[in-house]
Coordinates of C-alpha atoms and ligand atoms in Angstrom, one line a residue:
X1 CA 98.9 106.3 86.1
X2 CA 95.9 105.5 88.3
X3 CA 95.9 104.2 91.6
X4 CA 92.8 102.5 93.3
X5 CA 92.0 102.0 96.8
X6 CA 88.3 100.3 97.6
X7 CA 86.7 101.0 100.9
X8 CA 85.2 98.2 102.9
X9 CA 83.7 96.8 105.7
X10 CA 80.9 95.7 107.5
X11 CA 77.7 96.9 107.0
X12 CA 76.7 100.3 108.3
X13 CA 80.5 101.0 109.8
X14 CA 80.8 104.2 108.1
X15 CA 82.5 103.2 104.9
X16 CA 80.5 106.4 102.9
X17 CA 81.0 108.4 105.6
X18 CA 84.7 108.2 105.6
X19 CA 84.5 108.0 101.5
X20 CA 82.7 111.4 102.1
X21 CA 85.5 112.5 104.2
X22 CA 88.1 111.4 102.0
X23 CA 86.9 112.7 98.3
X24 CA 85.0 115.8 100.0
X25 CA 81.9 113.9 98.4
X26 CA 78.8 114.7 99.5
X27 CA 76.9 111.2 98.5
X28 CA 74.2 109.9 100.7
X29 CA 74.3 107.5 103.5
X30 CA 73.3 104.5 104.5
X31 CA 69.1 103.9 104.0
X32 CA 69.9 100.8 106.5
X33 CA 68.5 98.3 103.5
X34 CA 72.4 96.7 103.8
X35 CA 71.7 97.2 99.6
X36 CA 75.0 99.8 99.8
X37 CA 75.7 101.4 96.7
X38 CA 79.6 101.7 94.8
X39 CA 80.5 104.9 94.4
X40 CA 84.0 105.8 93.1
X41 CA 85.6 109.2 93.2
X42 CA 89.5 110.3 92.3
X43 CA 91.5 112.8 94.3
X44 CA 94.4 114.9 94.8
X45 CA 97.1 113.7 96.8
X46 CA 98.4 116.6 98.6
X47 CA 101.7 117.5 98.0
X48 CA 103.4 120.3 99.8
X49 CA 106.4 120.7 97.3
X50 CA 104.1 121.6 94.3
X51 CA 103.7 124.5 95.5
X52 CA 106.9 125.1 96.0
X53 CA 107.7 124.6 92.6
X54 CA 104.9 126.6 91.4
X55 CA 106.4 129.7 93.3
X56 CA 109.5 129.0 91.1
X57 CA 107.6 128.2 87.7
X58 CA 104.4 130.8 88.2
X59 CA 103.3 127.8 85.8
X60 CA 99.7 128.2 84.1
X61 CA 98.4 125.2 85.6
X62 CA 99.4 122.9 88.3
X63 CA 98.9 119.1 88.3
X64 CA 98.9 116.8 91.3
X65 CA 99.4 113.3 91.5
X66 CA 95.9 111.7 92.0
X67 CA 94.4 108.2 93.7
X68 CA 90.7 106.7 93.0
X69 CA 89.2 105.8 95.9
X70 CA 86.1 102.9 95.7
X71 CA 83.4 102.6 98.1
X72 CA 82.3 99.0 97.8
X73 CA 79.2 97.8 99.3
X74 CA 78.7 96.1 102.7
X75 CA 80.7 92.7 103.4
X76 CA 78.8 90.5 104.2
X77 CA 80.4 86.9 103.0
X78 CA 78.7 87.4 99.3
X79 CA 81.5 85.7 96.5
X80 CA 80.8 89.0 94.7
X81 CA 82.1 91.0 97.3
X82 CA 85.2 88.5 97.8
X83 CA 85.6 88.6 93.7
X84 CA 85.5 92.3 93.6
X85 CA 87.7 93.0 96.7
X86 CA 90.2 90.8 95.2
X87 CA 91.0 92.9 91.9
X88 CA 91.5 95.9 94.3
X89 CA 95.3 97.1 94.5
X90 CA 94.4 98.0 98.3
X91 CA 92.0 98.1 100.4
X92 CA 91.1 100.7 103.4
X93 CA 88.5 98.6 105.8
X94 CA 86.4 100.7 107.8
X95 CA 85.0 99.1 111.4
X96 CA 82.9 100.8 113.6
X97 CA 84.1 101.9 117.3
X98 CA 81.7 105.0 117.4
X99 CA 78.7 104.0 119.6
X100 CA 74.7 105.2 119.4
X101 CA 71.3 103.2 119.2
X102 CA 70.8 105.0 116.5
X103 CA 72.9 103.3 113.9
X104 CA 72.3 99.5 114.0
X105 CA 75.0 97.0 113.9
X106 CA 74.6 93.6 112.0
X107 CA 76.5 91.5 114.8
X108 CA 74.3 93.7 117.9
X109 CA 77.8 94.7 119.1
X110 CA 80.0 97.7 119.1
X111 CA 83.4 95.8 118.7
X112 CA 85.5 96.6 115.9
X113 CA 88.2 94.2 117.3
X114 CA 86.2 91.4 116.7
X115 CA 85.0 93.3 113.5
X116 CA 88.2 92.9 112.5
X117 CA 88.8 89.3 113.5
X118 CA 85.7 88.2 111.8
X119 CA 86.9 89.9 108.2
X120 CA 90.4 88.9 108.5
X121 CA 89.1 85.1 109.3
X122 CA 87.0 85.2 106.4
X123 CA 90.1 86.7 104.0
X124 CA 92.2 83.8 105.4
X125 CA 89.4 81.5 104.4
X126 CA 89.2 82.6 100.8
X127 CA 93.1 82.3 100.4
X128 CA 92.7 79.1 101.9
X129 CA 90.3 77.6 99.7
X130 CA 92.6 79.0 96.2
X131 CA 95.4 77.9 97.9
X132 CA 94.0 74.3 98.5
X133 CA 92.6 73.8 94.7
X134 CA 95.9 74.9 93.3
X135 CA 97.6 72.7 95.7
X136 CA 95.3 69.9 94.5
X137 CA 96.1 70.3 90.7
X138 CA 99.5 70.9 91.2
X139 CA 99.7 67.6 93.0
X140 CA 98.1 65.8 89.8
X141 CA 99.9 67.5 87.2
X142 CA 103.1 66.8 88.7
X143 CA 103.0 63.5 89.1
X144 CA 103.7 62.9 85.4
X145 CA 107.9 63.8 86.1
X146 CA 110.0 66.1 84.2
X147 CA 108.6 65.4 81.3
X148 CA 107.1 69.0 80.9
X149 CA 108.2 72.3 80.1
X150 CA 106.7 73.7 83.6
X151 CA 107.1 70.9 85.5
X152 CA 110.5 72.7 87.8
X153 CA 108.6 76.2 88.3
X154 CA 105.4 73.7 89.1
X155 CA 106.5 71.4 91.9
X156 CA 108.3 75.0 93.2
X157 CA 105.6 76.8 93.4
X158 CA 103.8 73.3 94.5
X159 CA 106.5 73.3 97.6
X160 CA 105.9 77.0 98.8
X161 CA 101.5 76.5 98.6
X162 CA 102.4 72.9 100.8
X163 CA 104.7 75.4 103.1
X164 CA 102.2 78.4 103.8
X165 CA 99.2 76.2 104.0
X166 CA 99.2 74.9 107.5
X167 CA 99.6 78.9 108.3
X168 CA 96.9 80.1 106.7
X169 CA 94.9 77.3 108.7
X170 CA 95.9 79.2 111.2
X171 CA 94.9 81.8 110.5
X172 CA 98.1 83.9 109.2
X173 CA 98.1 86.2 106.1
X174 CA 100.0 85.4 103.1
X175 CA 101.6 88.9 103.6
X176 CA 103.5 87.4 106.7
X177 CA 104.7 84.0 105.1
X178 CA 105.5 85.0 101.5
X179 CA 108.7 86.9 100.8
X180 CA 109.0 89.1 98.7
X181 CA 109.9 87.1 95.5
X182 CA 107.6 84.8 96.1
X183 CA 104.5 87.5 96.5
X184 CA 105.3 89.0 93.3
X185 CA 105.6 84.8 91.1
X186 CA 101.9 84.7 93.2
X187 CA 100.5 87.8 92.5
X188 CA 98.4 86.3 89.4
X189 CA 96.1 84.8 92.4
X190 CA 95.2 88.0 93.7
X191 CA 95.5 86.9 97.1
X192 CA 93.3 89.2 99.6
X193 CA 95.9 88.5 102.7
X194 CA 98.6 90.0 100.4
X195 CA 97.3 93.4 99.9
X196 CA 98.4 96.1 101.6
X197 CA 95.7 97.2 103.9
X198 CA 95.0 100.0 105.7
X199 CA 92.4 100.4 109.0
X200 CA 90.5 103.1 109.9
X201 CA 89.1 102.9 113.1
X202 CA 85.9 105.0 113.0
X203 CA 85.5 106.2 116.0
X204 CA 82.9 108.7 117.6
X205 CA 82.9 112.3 117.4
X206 CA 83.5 113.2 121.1
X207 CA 85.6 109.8 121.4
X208 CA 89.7 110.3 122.1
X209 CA 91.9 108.4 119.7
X210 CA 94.5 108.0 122.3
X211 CA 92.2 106.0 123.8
X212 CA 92.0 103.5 121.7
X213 CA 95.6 101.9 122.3
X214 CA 96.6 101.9 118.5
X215 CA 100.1 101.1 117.4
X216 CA 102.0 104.4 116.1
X217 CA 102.1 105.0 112.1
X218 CA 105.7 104.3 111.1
X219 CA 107.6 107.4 110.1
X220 CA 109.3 105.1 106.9
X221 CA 106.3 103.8 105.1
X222 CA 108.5 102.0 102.6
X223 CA 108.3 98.3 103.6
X224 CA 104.9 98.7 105.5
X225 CA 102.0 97.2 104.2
X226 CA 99.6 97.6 107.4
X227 CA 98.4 100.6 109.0
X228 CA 96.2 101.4 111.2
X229 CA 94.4 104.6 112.6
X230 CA 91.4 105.9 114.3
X231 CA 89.8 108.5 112.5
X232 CA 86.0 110.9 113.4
X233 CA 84.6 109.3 110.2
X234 CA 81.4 111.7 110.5
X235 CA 82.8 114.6 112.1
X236 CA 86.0 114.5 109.0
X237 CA 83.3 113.8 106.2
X238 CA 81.5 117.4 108.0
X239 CA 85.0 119.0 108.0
X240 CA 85.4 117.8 103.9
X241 CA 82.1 119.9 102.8
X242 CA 83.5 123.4 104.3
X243 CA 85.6 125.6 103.3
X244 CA 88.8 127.0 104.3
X245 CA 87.9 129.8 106.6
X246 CA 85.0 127.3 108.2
X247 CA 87.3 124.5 108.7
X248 CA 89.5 126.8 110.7
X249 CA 87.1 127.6 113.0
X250 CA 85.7 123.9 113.3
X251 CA 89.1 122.6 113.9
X252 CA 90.0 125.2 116.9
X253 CA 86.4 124.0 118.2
X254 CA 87.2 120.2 118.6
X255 CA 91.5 121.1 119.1
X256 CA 92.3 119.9 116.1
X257 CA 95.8 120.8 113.8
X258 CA 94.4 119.5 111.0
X259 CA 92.0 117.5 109.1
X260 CA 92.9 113.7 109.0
X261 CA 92.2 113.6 105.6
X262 CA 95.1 114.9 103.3
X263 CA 97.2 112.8 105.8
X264 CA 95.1 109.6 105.1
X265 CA 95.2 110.1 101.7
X266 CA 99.5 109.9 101.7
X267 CA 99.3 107.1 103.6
X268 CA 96.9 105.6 101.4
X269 CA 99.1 106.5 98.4
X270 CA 102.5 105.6 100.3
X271 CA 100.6 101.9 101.2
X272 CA 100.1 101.3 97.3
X273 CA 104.0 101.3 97.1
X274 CA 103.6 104.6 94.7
X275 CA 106.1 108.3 94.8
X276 CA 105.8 111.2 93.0
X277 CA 108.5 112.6 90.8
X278 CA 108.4 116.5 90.2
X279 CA 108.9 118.4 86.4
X280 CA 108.3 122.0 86.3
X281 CA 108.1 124.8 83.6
X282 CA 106.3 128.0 82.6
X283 CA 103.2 125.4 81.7
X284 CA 102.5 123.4 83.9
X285 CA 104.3 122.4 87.1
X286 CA 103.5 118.4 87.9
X287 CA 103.5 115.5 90.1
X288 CA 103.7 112.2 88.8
X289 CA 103.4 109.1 90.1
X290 CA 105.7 106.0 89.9
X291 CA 105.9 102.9 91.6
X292 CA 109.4 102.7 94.5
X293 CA 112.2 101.3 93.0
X294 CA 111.3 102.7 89.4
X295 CA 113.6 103.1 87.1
X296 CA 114.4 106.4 85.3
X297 CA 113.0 105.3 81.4
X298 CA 109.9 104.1 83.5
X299 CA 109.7 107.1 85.1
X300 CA 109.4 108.6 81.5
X301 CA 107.0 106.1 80.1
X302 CA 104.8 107.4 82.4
X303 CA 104.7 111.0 81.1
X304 CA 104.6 109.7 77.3
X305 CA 105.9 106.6 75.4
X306 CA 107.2 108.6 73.4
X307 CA 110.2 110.0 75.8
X308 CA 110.9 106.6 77.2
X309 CA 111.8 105.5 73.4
X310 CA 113.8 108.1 72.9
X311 CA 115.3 108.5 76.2
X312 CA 119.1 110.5 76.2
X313 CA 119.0 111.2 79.8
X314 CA 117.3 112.3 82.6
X315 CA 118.2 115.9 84.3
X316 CA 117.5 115.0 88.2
X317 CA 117.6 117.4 91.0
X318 CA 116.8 115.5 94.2
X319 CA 114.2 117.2 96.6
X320 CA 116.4 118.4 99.3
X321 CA 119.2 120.0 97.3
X322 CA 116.1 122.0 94.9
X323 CA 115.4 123.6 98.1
X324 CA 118.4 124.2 99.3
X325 CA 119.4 126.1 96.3
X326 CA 116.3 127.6 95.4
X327 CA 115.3 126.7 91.8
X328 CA 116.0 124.9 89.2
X329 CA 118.5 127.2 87.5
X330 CA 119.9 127.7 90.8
X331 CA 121.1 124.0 91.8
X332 CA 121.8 123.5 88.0
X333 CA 124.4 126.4 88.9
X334 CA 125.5 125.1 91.8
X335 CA 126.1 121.7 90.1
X336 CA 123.5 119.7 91.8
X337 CA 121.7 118.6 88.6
X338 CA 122.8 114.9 87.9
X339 CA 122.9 113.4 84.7
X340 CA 121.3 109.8 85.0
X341 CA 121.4 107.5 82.7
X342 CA 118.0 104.7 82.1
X343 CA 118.3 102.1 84.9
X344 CA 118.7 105.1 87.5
X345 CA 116.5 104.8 90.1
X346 CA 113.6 107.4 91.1
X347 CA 113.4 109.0 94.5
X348 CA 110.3 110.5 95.9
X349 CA 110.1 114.3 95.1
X350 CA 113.1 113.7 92.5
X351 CA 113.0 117.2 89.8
X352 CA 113.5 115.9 86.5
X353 CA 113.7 116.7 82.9
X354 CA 114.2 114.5 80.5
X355 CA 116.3 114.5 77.2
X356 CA 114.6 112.4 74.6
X357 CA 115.1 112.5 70.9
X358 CA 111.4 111.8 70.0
Ligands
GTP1 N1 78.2 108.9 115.5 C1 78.8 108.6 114.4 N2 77.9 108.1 113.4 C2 78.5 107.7 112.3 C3 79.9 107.8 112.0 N3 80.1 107.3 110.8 C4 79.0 107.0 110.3 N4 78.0 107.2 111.1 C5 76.5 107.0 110.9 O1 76.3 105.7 110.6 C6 75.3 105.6 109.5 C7 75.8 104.8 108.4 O2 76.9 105.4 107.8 P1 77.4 105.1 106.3 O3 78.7 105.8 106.1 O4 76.3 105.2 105.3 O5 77.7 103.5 106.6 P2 78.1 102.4 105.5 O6 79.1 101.5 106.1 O7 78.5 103.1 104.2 O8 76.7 101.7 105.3 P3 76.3 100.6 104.2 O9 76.9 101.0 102.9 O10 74.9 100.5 104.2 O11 76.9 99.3 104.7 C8 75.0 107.0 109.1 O12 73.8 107.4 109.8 C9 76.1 107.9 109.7 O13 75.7 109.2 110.1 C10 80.7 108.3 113.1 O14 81.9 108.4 112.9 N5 80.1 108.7 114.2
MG2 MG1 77.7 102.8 102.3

């Protein structure tokens, strides 16, 4: 399965410097002509318990679950750029905190709060307007009574728009008047406010991230659909282009423990709502990727149609008892390998193997 996230921002914020960064691309930068270029590039999502199972397996090949990430050109109020945002699962916006002459800014300010403001205004405002031409045709179409097959899911539908309207004229995202029923009946509209959305502050190299009064990331990312983090877009993208023995150096030179990027890419992959389960064996050790609350036949569809048509059972080891017992044939032994039936439900890092009769 393939998961997207697009980059963007305003112009000249450092959206392919952090896509550099992210995808270890090396693509150029900005010429300053505000003409910004897409560029699209897929990645690994690092995974710590592959390895683990490739220890086990001594597999020929190893197979990580992967994300595409999109660098979208500049924002600057086109309907393109609104049209094209909007078929985007998620979106990472980039703002500029990091300071210089060097760099110009569109709005002759270095204020990514207001940066912010100004994009999230204008997302509101697009929801807005969708919102008030469906409200409008609702309206007419249900004035003609129950005489129509749509007309109960219609005037519904009619009475949550009228209910989340006056918010949005306030400026408040869908995301925060929608419940979760109602998100997934309006997700045909592609609302912008209801995507999950993650910040990166971009902040200067010799700038302190502390000091920048960000909220904490949660620990659970299950129900979060908001994050936000300050991140050395150029110094990361410099970090991304060396390699191992080089990066080790660079980080002990600037105190780092780590490069933000494999932890910006979970997140980024956690945001879309996505797992990994695990499958193993002497070919090729795996990490797939399912949406939360999957169900176990889904979770085979994904490897191949094939399995989830003829689907007996699934053989599931969760995560933490694999690694308390060691291996596969080890928890299987200690009778930690559950037999789950179709509607099971996947958990992150679950080890599976299914039984199909395909
Ligand atoms: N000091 C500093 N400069 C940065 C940082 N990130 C980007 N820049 C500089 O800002 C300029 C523009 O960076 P880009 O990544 O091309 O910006 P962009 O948002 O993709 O620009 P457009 O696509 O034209 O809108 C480049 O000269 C970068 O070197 C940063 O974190 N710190
Ligand atoms: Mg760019």
């Amino acid at each position: 399965m393939h998961v997207k996230l697009a980059l963007i921002g305003p112009k000249f914020s450092g959206k392919t410097t952090v896509f550099n960064a992210l995808t270890g691309a090396n693509v150029e930068l900005s010429d300053f002509s505000g003409a910004g270029r897409e560029h699209s590039r897929e990645v690994a999502v690092p995974d710590p318990r592959l390895e683990r199972l490739a220890r086990d397996w001594k597999p020929k090949k190893v197979t990580p679950a992967r994300v595409e990430f999109l660098d979208l050109p500049a924002y600057g109020g086109s309907e393109k750029f609104f049209g094209d945002a909007r078929q985007q699962e998620a979106l990472v916006r980039v703002v500029r905190a990091f300071g210089g002459d060097a760099v110009p800014h569109p709005k002759d300010r270095i204020d990514w709060r207001a940066d912010l403001e100004d994009l999230e205004t204008d997302f509101v405002l697009q929801d807005l307007a969708m919102v008030e031409r469906r409200v409008e045709k609702l309206q007419q179409t249900t004035k003609r009574g129950p005489s129509y097959k749509a007309y109960k899911d219609e005037v519904a539908e009619l009475e949550t728009l009228l209910r989340v309207k006056p918010a949005l004229e306030d400026g408040v995202p869908l995301k925060r008047t929608l419940n979760p029923e109602e998100q997934e009946k309006l997700s045909g509209f592609r609302f912008l406010t209801l995507k999950p959305t993650l910040t990166l502050v971009n902040i200067g190299d010799e700038d302190d991230p502390a000091a920048f009064d960000l909220p904490p990331v949660p620990e659970q990312l299950d129900d979060v659909d908001d994050v936000i983090l300050a991140i050395r877009g150029r110094l990361e993208a410099e970090l991304a282009q060396l390699d191992d023995e080089d990066r080790a150096v660079f980080l002990a030179d600037f105190g780092l423990s780590e490069p933000l990027r494999e932890r910006v890419i979970r997140l980024s992959y956690a945001l879309l709502g996505q797992q990994s389960f695990l499958t193993g064996g002497p070919k090729e050790v795996r990490a797939w990727t399912v949406r939360r609350g999957a169900t176990a036949v889904e979770a085979a569809r994904v490897i191949h149609s094939d399995i989830a048509r003829g689907f007996i059972r699934a053989e599931v080891v969760s995560w933490s008892d694999y690694v308390a017992c060691g291996s596969w044939k080890a928890a299987k032994e200690a009778k930690k390998m559950r037999l789950e039936g179709k509607d099971y439900v996947m958990q992150d890092g679950d080890v599976v193997e299914f039984r199909h009769g395909a």
